[in-house]
């Protein structure tokens, strides 16, 4: 629960993530290994933790990609949600070829967090990871998956329900809850204005370096910032 933040609770959550990795190692057919990826752990609270599933591959990894599939396991809000069918580009590509017989292994009726609330959490993630970047506390020069959040915000702003959610009482209330003691006036946040041109250039170079992550095409970083800045006064 929200108030379960004693040291014993934190240790218990970490042990749970360790157990998940061991459990999945015995259950996932075809995986060569399942291991903890502690780069994604929410230290010191351990509200979430990383588990990486590895599979044998006959092709080299594209630049910017990490081996395996990352599961971010954790404890957080799961409602409101909507049932969705989870597919993959590999399945859709194979399905479109009538000469290929493929088993339909899509996950159906998966409860997915509504995008309006995901949007607020992405805003908080950018603010938090930018602070880590400024403090030099990231495990690398750039906090893990930091710039991917800007892309996610860009995509979420394309949804009418997200646009309509911004500025509502529910939006402001949930933003206050997620940001806790941090400022919720994002219009002045350096994480979103990126007025420091040296930082903006650094972020753009790092974003371009991960172009292989975007199989449908990677929008220009300047386009991402333009879309964010268009609504920034209302955030």
PDB file of C-alpha atoms in Angstrom:
ATOM      1  CA  UNK A   1       0.000   0.000   0.000  1.00  0.00           C
ATOM      2  CA  UNK A   2       0.921   3.682  -0.232  1.00  0.00           C
ATOM      3  CA  UNK A   3       1.862   3.806   3.445  1.00  0.00           C
ATOM      4  CA  UNK A   4       3.932   0.608   3.437  1.00  0.00           C
ATOM      5  CA  UNK A   5       7.289   2.324   3.236  1.00  0.00           C
ATOM      6  CA  UNK A   6       9.233   0.968   6.188  1.00  0.00           C
ATOM      7  CA  UNK A   7      12.592  -0.637   5.489  1.00  0.00           C
ATOM      8  CA  UNK A   8      11.077  -4.097   5.963  1.00  0.00           C
ATOM      9  CA  UNK A   9       8.470  -3.306   3.295  1.00  0.00           C
ATOM     10  CA  UNK A  10      11.142  -2.151   0.863  1.00  0.00           C
ATOM     11  CA  UNK A  11      13.212  -5.281   1.446  1.00  0.00           C
ATOM     12  CA  UNK A  12      10.119  -7.430   0.985  1.00  0.00           C
ATOM     13  CA  UNK A  13       9.337  -5.807  -2.376  1.00  0.00           C
ATOM     14  CA  UNK A  14      12.910  -6.288  -3.581  1.00  0.00           C
ATOM     15  CA  UNK A  15      12.791  -9.959  -2.590  1.00  0.00           C
ATOM     16  CA  UNK A  16       9.567 -10.287  -4.541  1.00  0.00           C
ATOM     17  CA  UNK A  17      11.186  -8.953  -7.728  1.00  0.00           C
ATOM     18  CA  UNK A  18      14.090 -11.373  -7.224  1.00  0.00           C
ATOM     19  CA  UNK A  19      11.587 -14.217  -6.845  1.00  0.00           C
ATOM     20  CA  UNK A  20       9.729 -13.212 -10.030  1.00  0.00           C
ATOM     21  CA  UNK A  21      12.941 -13.598 -12.055  1.00  0.00           C
ATOM     22  CA  UNK A  22      13.568 -17.071 -10.610  1.00  0.00           C
ATOM     23  CA  UNK A  23       9.945 -18.125 -11.124  1.00  0.00           C
ATOM     24  CA  UNK A  24       9.796 -16.986 -14.748  1.00  0.00           C
ATOM     25  CA  UNK A  25      13.069 -18.726 -15.547  1.00  0.00           C
ATOM     26  CA  UNK A  26      11.306 -22.032 -14.956  1.00  0.00           C
ATOM     27  CA  UNK A  27       8.097 -21.091 -16.792  1.00  0.00           C
ATOM     28  CA  UNK A  28       8.986 -19.339 -20.069  1.00  0.00           C
ATOM     29  CA  UNK A  29       9.559 -21.773 -22.915  1.00  0.00           C
ATOM     30  CA  UNK A  30      12.432 -20.908 -25.243  1.00  0.00           C
ATOM     31  CA  UNK A  31      14.120 -18.361 -23.001  1.00  0.00           C
ATOM     32  CA  UNK A  32      17.849 -18.832 -22.530  1.00  0.00           C
ATOM     33  CA  UNK A  33      17.855 -16.923 -19.249  1.00  0.00           C
ATOM     34  CA  UNK A  34      15.789 -14.679 -17.005  1.00  0.00           C
ATOM     35  CA  UNK A  35      17.615 -12.215 -14.797  1.00  0.00           C
ATOM     36  CA  UNK A  36      17.073  -9.129 -12.723  1.00  0.00           C
ATOM     37  CA  UNK A  37      17.861  -5.803 -14.412  1.00  0.00           C
ATOM     38  CA  UNK A  38      18.382  -3.529 -11.432  1.00  0.00           C
ATOM     39  CA  UNK A  39      18.961  -0.447 -13.592  1.00  0.00           C
ATOM     40  CA  UNK A  40      15.174  -0.156 -13.641  1.00  0.00           C
ATOM     41  CA  UNK A  41      14.682  -0.596  -9.891  1.00  0.00           C
ATOM     42  CA  UNK A  42      12.992   2.245  -8.046  1.00  0.00           C
ATOM     43  CA  UNK A  43      15.685   2.712  -5.414  1.00  0.00           C
ATOM     44  CA  UNK A  44      15.329   3.007  -2.455  1.00  0.00           C
ATOM     45  CA  UNK A  45      11.554   2.450  -2.278  1.00  0.00           C
ATOM     46  CA  UNK A  46      11.460  -0.548  -4.656  1.00  0.00           C
ATOM     47  CA  UNK A  47       7.983   0.251  -5.943  1.00  0.00           C
ATOM     48  CA  UNK A  48       9.096  -1.335  -9.207  1.00  0.00           C
ATOM     49  CA  UNK A  49      11.944  -3.489 -10.467  1.00  0.00           C
ATOM     50  CA  UNK A  50      13.369  -4.736 -13.748  1.00  0.00           C
ATOM     51  CA  UNK A  51      13.363  -8.329 -14.989  1.00  0.00           C
ATOM     52  CA  UNK A  52      15.002  -9.162 -18.330  1.00  0.00           C
ATOM     53  CA  UNK A  53      14.121 -12.228 -20.419  1.00  0.00           C
ATOM     54  CA  UNK A  54      16.837 -13.392 -22.820  1.00  0.00           C
ATOM     55  CA  UNK A  55      16.311 -15.423 -25.975  1.00  0.00           C
ATOM     56  CA  UNK A  56      18.830 -16.972 -28.395  1.00  0.00           C
ATOM     57  CA  UNK A  57      19.352 -14.797 -31.488  1.00  0.00           C
ATOM     58  CA  UNK A  58      21.035 -15.452 -34.821  1.00  0.00           C
ATOM     59  CA  UNK A  59      21.260 -11.759 -35.683  1.00  0.00           C
ATOM     60  CA  UNK A  60      23.424  -9.064 -34.082  1.00  0.00           C
ATOM     61  CA  UNK A  61      21.639  -6.439 -32.024  1.00  0.00           C
ATOM     62  CA  UNK A  62      21.030  -3.090 -33.757  1.00  0.00           C
ATOM     63  CA  UNK A  63      22.783  -0.128 -32.183  1.00  0.00           C
ATOM     64  CA  UNK A  64      20.876   1.273 -29.221  1.00  0.00           C
ATOM     65  CA  UNK A  65      19.014  -1.941 -28.405  1.00  0.00           C
ATOM     66  CA  UNK A  66      19.580  -4.016 -25.297  1.00  0.00           C
ATOM     67  CA  UNK A  67      19.438  -7.778 -25.430  1.00  0.00           C
ATOM     68  CA  UNK A  68      16.209  -9.468 -24.383  1.00  0.00           C
ATOM     69  CA  UNK A  69      12.775  -8.308 -23.310  1.00  0.00           C
ATOM     70  CA  UNK A  70      12.398  -6.040 -20.303  1.00  0.00           C
ATOM     71  CA  UNK A  71       9.575  -6.525 -17.824  1.00  0.00           C
ATOM     72  CA  UNK A  72       9.011  -3.632 -15.445  1.00  0.00           C
ATOM     73  CA  UNK A  73       7.278  -5.262 -12.492  1.00  0.00           C
ATOM     74  CA  UNK A  74       5.857  -3.149  -9.736  1.00  0.00           C
ATOM     75  CA  UNK A  75       3.174  -1.921  -7.367  1.00  0.00           C
ATOM     76  CA  UNK A  76       1.082   1.042  -8.505  1.00  0.00           C
ATOM     77  CA  UNK A  77      -2.335   2.171  -9.642  1.00  0.00           C
ATOM     78  CA  UNK A  78      -3.960  -0.168 -12.161  1.00  0.00           C
ATOM     79  CA  UNK A  79      -7.287   1.605 -12.586  1.00  0.00           C
ATOM     80  CA  UNK A  80      -9.034   3.111 -14.430  1.00  0.00           C
ATOM     81  CA  UNK A  81      -8.257   0.709 -17.245  1.00  0.00           C
ATOM     82  CA  UNK A  82      -9.581  -0.645 -20.521  1.00  0.00           C
ATOM     83  CA  UNK A  83      -9.432  -4.198 -21.951  1.00  0.00           C
ATOM     84  CA  UNK A  84      -7.062  -4.369 -24.926  1.00  0.00           C
ATOM     85  CA  UNK A  85      -5.621  -6.992 -27.256  1.00  0.00           C
ATOM     86  CA  UNK A  86      -1.824  -6.948 -27.164  1.00  0.00           C
ATOM     87  CA  UNK A  87      -0.160  -7.764 -30.458  1.00  0.00           C
ATOM     88  CA  UNK A  88       3.308  -7.333 -31.969  1.00  0.00           C
ATOM     89  CA  UNK A  89       4.713  -6.136 -35.266  1.00  0.00           C
ATOM     90  CA  UNK A  90       6.181  -9.615 -35.845  1.00  0.00           C
ATOM     91  CA  UNK A  91       2.763 -11.276 -35.500  1.00  0.00           C
ATOM     92  CA  UNK A  92       1.016  -8.711 -37.693  1.00  0.00           C
ATOM     93  CA  UNK A  93       3.704  -9.055 -40.372  1.00  0.00           C
ATOM     94  CA  UNK A  94       3.463 -12.846 -40.390  1.00  0.00           C
ATOM     95  CA  UNK A  95      -0.344 -12.746 -40.345  1.00  0.00           C
ATOM     96  CA  UNK A  96      -0.408 -10.531 -43.446  1.00  0.00           C
ATOM     97  CA  UNK A  97       1.417 -13.222 -45.444  1.00  0.00           C
ATOM     98  CA  UNK A  98      -1.058 -15.902 -46.544  1.00  0.00           C
ATOM     99  CA  UNK A  99       1.791 -18.339 -47.180  1.00  0.00           C
ATOM    100  CA  UNK A 100       2.787 -18.370 -43.522  1.00  0.00           C
ATOM    101  CA  UNK A 101       0.914 -20.396 -40.917  1.00  0.00           C
ATOM    102  CA  UNK A 102       1.145 -18.652 -37.571  1.00  0.00           C
ATOM    103  CA  UNK A 103      -0.382 -19.373 -34.189  1.00  0.00           C
ATOM    104  CA  UNK A 104      -2.422 -16.513 -32.783  1.00  0.00           C
ATOM    105  CA  UNK A 105      -0.651 -15.911 -29.483  1.00  0.00           C
ATOM    106  CA  UNK A 106      -1.946 -12.411 -28.889  1.00  0.00           C
ATOM    107  CA  UNK A 107      -2.920 -11.579 -25.329  1.00  0.00           C
ATOM    108  CA  UNK A 108      -6.597 -10.647 -25.198  1.00  0.00           C
ATOM    109  CA  UNK A 109      -8.624  -8.596 -22.726  1.00  0.00           C
ATOM    110  CA  UNK A 110      -5.521  -7.257 -20.995  1.00  0.00           C
ATOM    111  CA  UNK A 111      -6.414  -4.495 -18.548  1.00  0.00           C
ATOM    112  CA  UNK A 112      -4.440  -1.464 -19.758  1.00  0.00           C
ATOM    113  CA  UNK A 113      -4.156   1.772 -17.837  1.00  0.00           C
ATOM    114  CA  UNK A 114      -6.121   4.552 -19.512  1.00  0.00           C
ATOM    115  CA  UNK A 115      -3.854   6.818 -21.604  1.00  0.00           C
ATOM    116  CA  UNK A 116      -4.899  10.007 -19.789  1.00  0.00           C
ATOM    117  CA  UNK A 117      -3.380   8.708 -16.573  1.00  0.00           C
ATOM    118  CA  UNK A 118      -0.371   7.241 -18.343  1.00  0.00           C
ATOM    119  CA  UNK A 119       0.221  10.735 -19.726  1.00  0.00           C
ATOM    120  CA  UNK A 120       0.491  12.217 -16.230  1.00  0.00           C
ATOM    121  CA  UNK A 121       2.860   9.445 -15.146  1.00  0.00           C
ATOM    122  CA  UNK A 122       5.040  10.110 -18.192  1.00  0.00           C
ATOM    123  CA  UNK A 123       5.220  13.787 -17.253  1.00  0.00           C
ATOM    124  CA  UNK A 124       6.353  12.817 -13.770  1.00  0.00           C
ATOM    125  CA  UNK A 125       8.895  10.356 -15.175  1.00  0.00           C
ATOM    126  CA  UNK A 126      10.467  13.058 -17.355  1.00  0.00           C
ATOM    127  CA  UNK A 127      10.658  15.496 -14.438  1.00  0.00           C
ATOM    128  CA  UNK A 128      12.211  12.867 -12.153  1.00  0.00           C
ATOM    129  CA  UNK A 129      14.734  11.559 -14.678  1.00  0.00           C
ATOM    130  CA  UNK A 130      15.733  15.076 -15.674  1.00  0.00           C
ATOM    131  CA  UNK A 131      16.462  15.778 -12.028  1.00  0.00           C
ATOM    132  CA  UNK A 132      18.597  12.622 -11.861  1.00  0.00           C
ATOM    133  CA  UNK A 133      20.429  13.760 -14.980  1.00  0.00           C
ATOM    134  CA  UNK A 134      21.161  17.151 -13.413  1.00  0.00           C
ATOM    135  CA  UNK A 135      22.267  15.568 -10.154  1.00  0.00           C
ATOM    136  CA  UNK A 136      24.475  13.062 -11.942  1.00  0.00           C
ATOM    137  CA  UNK A 137      22.810  10.182 -10.128  1.00  0.00           C
ATOM    138  CA  UNK A 138      21.979   8.100 -13.159  1.00  0.00           C
ATOM    139  CA  UNK A 139      23.862   4.841 -13.566  1.00  0.00           C
ATOM    140  CA  UNK A 140      24.942   6.171 -16.963  1.00  0.00           C
ATOM    141  CA  UNK A 141      25.469   9.582 -18.532  1.00  0.00           C
ATOM    142  CA  UNK A 142      21.755   9.523 -19.348  1.00  0.00           C
ATOM    143  CA  UNK A 143      19.105   7.879 -17.124  1.00  0.00           C
ATOM    144  CA  UNK A 144      17.769   4.679 -18.658  1.00  0.00           C
ATOM    145  CA  UNK A 145      14.972   5.188 -21.211  1.00  0.00           C
ATOM    146  CA  UNK A 146      14.879   8.900 -20.369  1.00  0.00           C
ATOM    147  CA  UNK A 147      14.361  10.237 -23.885  1.00  0.00           C
ATOM    148  CA  UNK A 148      11.861   7.544 -24.776  1.00  0.00           C
ATOM    149  CA  UNK A 149       9.431   9.297 -22.409  1.00  0.00           C
ATOM    150  CA  UNK A 150       9.500  12.439 -24.572  1.00  0.00           C
ATOM    151  CA  UNK A 151       8.482  10.311 -27.547  1.00  0.00           C
ATOM    152  CA  UNK A 152       5.710   8.703 -25.494  1.00  0.00           C
ATOM    153  CA  UNK A 153       4.379  12.144 -24.522  1.00  0.00           C
ATOM    154  CA  UNK A 154       4.479  13.130 -28.201  1.00  0.00           C
ATOM    155  CA  UNK A 155       2.367  10.109 -29.134  1.00  0.00           C
ATOM    156  CA  UNK A 156      -0.063  10.500 -26.237  1.00  0.00           C
ATOM    157  CA  UNK A 157      -0.715  14.120 -27.201  1.00  0.00           C
ATOM    158  CA  UNK A 158      -2.073  12.796 -30.484  1.00  0.00           C
ATOM    159  CA  UNK A 159      -5.021  11.244 -28.621  1.00  0.00           C
ATOM    160  CA  UNK A 160      -8.170  13.410 -28.287  1.00  0.00           C
ATOM    161  CA  UNK A 161      -8.981  11.955 -24.862  1.00  0.00           C
ATOM    162  CA  UNK A 162      -5.572  13.017 -23.543  1.00  0.00           C
ATOM    163  CA  UNK A 163      -5.954  16.546 -24.894  1.00  0.00           C
ATOM    164  CA  UNK A 164      -9.406  16.799 -23.328  1.00  0.00           C
ATOM    165  CA  UNK A 165      -8.073  15.527 -19.991  1.00  0.00           C
ATOM    166  CA  UNK A 166      -5.424  18.255 -19.654  1.00  0.00           C
ATOM    167  CA  UNK A 167      -6.522  21.041 -17.329  1.00  0.00           C
ATOM    168  CA  UNK A 168      -9.464  19.191 -15.806  1.00  0.00           C
ATOM    169  CA  UNK A 169      -9.881  18.908 -12.055  1.00  0.00           C
ATOM    170  CA  UNK A 170      -9.067  15.191 -12.258  1.00  0.00           C
ATOM    171  CA  UNK A 171      -5.904  15.939 -14.220  1.00  0.00           C
ATOM    172  CA  UNK A 172      -4.694  18.514 -11.701  1.00  0.00           C
ATOM    173  CA  UNK A 173      -5.549  16.252  -8.771  1.00  0.00           C
ATOM    174  CA  UNK A 174      -3.745  13.256 -10.224  1.00  0.00           C
ATOM    175  CA  UNK A 175      -0.742  15.358 -11.211  1.00  0.00           C
ATOM    176  CA  UNK A 176      -0.483  16.626  -7.630  1.00  0.00           C
ATOM    177  CA  UNK A 177      -0.661  13.042  -6.366  1.00  0.00           C
ATOM    178  CA  UNK A 178       2.070  11.792  -8.715  1.00  0.00           C
ATOM    179  CA  UNK A 179       4.437  14.723  -8.274  1.00  0.00           C
ATOM    180  CA  UNK A 180       4.023  14.716  -4.500  1.00  0.00           C
ATOM    181  CA  UNK A 181       6.169  17.573  -3.130  1.00  0.00           C
ATOM    182  CA  UNK A 182       7.611  18.610  -6.500  1.00  0.00           C
ATOM    183  CA  UNK A 183       6.337  21.626  -8.395  1.00  0.00           C
ATOM    184  CA  UNK A 184       3.428  20.849 -10.711  1.00  0.00           C
ATOM    185  CA  UNK A 185       3.897  24.017 -12.784  1.00  0.00           C
ATOM    186  CA  UNK A 186       5.494  22.294 -15.749  1.00  0.00           C
ATOM    187  CA  UNK A 187       5.384  25.395 -17.946  1.00  0.00           C
ATOM    188  CA  UNK A 188       8.530  26.584 -16.156  1.00  0.00           C
ATOM    189  CA  UNK A 189      10.217  23.219 -15.774  1.00  0.00           C
ATOM    190  CA  UNK A 190      13.588  22.953 -17.507  1.00  0.00           C
ATOM    191  CA  UNK A 191      12.808  19.300 -18.180  1.00  0.00           C
ATOM    192  CA  UNK A 192      10.175  20.442 -20.682  1.00  0.00           C
ATOM    193  CA  UNK A 193      11.345  23.860 -21.849  1.00  0.00           C
ATOM    194  CA  UNK A 194      14.904  22.610 -22.511  1.00  0.00           C
ATOM    195  CA  UNK A 195      16.087  26.199 -22.742  1.00  0.00           C
ATOM    196  CA  UNK A 196      19.670  25.061 -22.220  1.00  0.00           C
ATOM    197  CA  UNK A 197      20.766  24.613 -25.837  1.00  0.00           C
ATOM    198  CA  UNK A 198      23.753  22.449 -24.921  1.00  0.00           C
ATOM    199  CA  UNK A 199      21.461  20.042 -23.086  1.00  0.00           C
ATOM    200  CA  UNK A 200      18.952  20.093 -25.907  1.00  0.00           C
ATOM    201  CA  UNK A 201      21.688  19.204 -28.391  1.00  0.00           C
ATOM    202  CA  UNK A 202      22.913  16.397 -26.135  1.00  0.00           C
ATOM    203  CA  UNK A 203      19.400  14.994 -25.773  1.00  0.00           C
ATOM    204  CA  UNK A 204      18.831  15.140 -29.519  1.00  0.00           C
ATOM    205  CA  UNK A 205      22.047  13.224 -30.241  1.00  0.00           C
ATOM    206  CA  UNK A 206      21.151  10.565 -27.680  1.00  0.00           C
ATOM    207  CA  UNK A 207      17.625  10.325 -29.090  1.00  0.00           C
ATOM    208  CA  UNK A 208      18.932   9.822 -32.637  1.00  0.00           C
ATOM    209  CA  UNK A 209      21.334   7.148 -31.385  1.00  0.00           C
ATOM    210  CA  UNK A 210      18.349   4.997 -30.397  1.00  0.00           C
ATOM    211  CA  UNK A 211      16.638   5.248 -33.795  1.00  0.00           C
ATOM    212  CA  UNK A 212      16.523   1.448 -34.122  1.00  0.00           C
ATOM    213  CA  UNK A 213      13.912   1.363 -31.338  1.00  0.00           C
ATOM    214  CA  UNK A 214      11.353   3.078 -33.575  1.00  0.00           C
ATOM    215  CA  UNK A 215      10.377   0.543 -36.200  1.00  0.00           C
ATOM    216  CA  UNK A 216       7.592   2.756 -37.592  1.00  0.00           C
ATOM    217  CA  UNK A 217       9.890   5.716 -38.033  1.00  0.00           C
ATOM    218  CA  UNK A 218      11.391   8.182 -35.594  1.00  0.00           C
ATOM    219  CA  UNK A 219       9.964  11.712 -35.511  1.00  0.00           C
ATOM    220  CA  UNK A 220      12.521  14.493 -35.273  1.00  0.00           C
ATOM    221  CA  UNK A 221      13.327  15.534 -31.714  1.00  0.00           C
ATOM    222  CA  UNK A 222      12.469  19.123 -32.687  1.00  0.00           C
ATOM    223  CA  UNK A 223       8.979  17.965 -33.739  1.00  0.00           C
ATOM    224  CA  UNK A 224       8.525  16.261 -30.374  1.00  0.00           C
ATOM    225  CA  UNK A 225       9.462  19.446 -28.527  1.00  0.00           C
ATOM    226  CA  UNK A 226       7.207  21.557 -30.742  1.00  0.00           C
ATOM    227  CA  UNK A 227       4.186  19.410 -29.910  1.00  0.00           C
ATOM    228  CA  UNK A 228       5.008  19.500 -26.188  1.00  0.00           C
ATOM    229  CA  UNK A 229       5.625  23.258 -26.210  1.00  0.00           C
ATOM    230  CA  UNK A 230       2.284  23.866 -27.943  1.00  0.00           C
ATOM    231  CA  UNK A 231       0.483  22.635 -24.823  1.00  0.00           C
ATOM    232  CA  UNK A 232       3.139  23.411 -22.209  1.00  0.00           C
ATOM    233  CA  UNK A 233       1.362  26.498 -20.786  1.00  0.00           C
ATOM    234  CA  UNK A 234      -1.595  24.258 -19.877  1.00  0.00           C
ATOM    235  CA  UNK A 235       0.465  21.465 -18.318  1.00  0.00           C
TER     236      UNK A 235
END
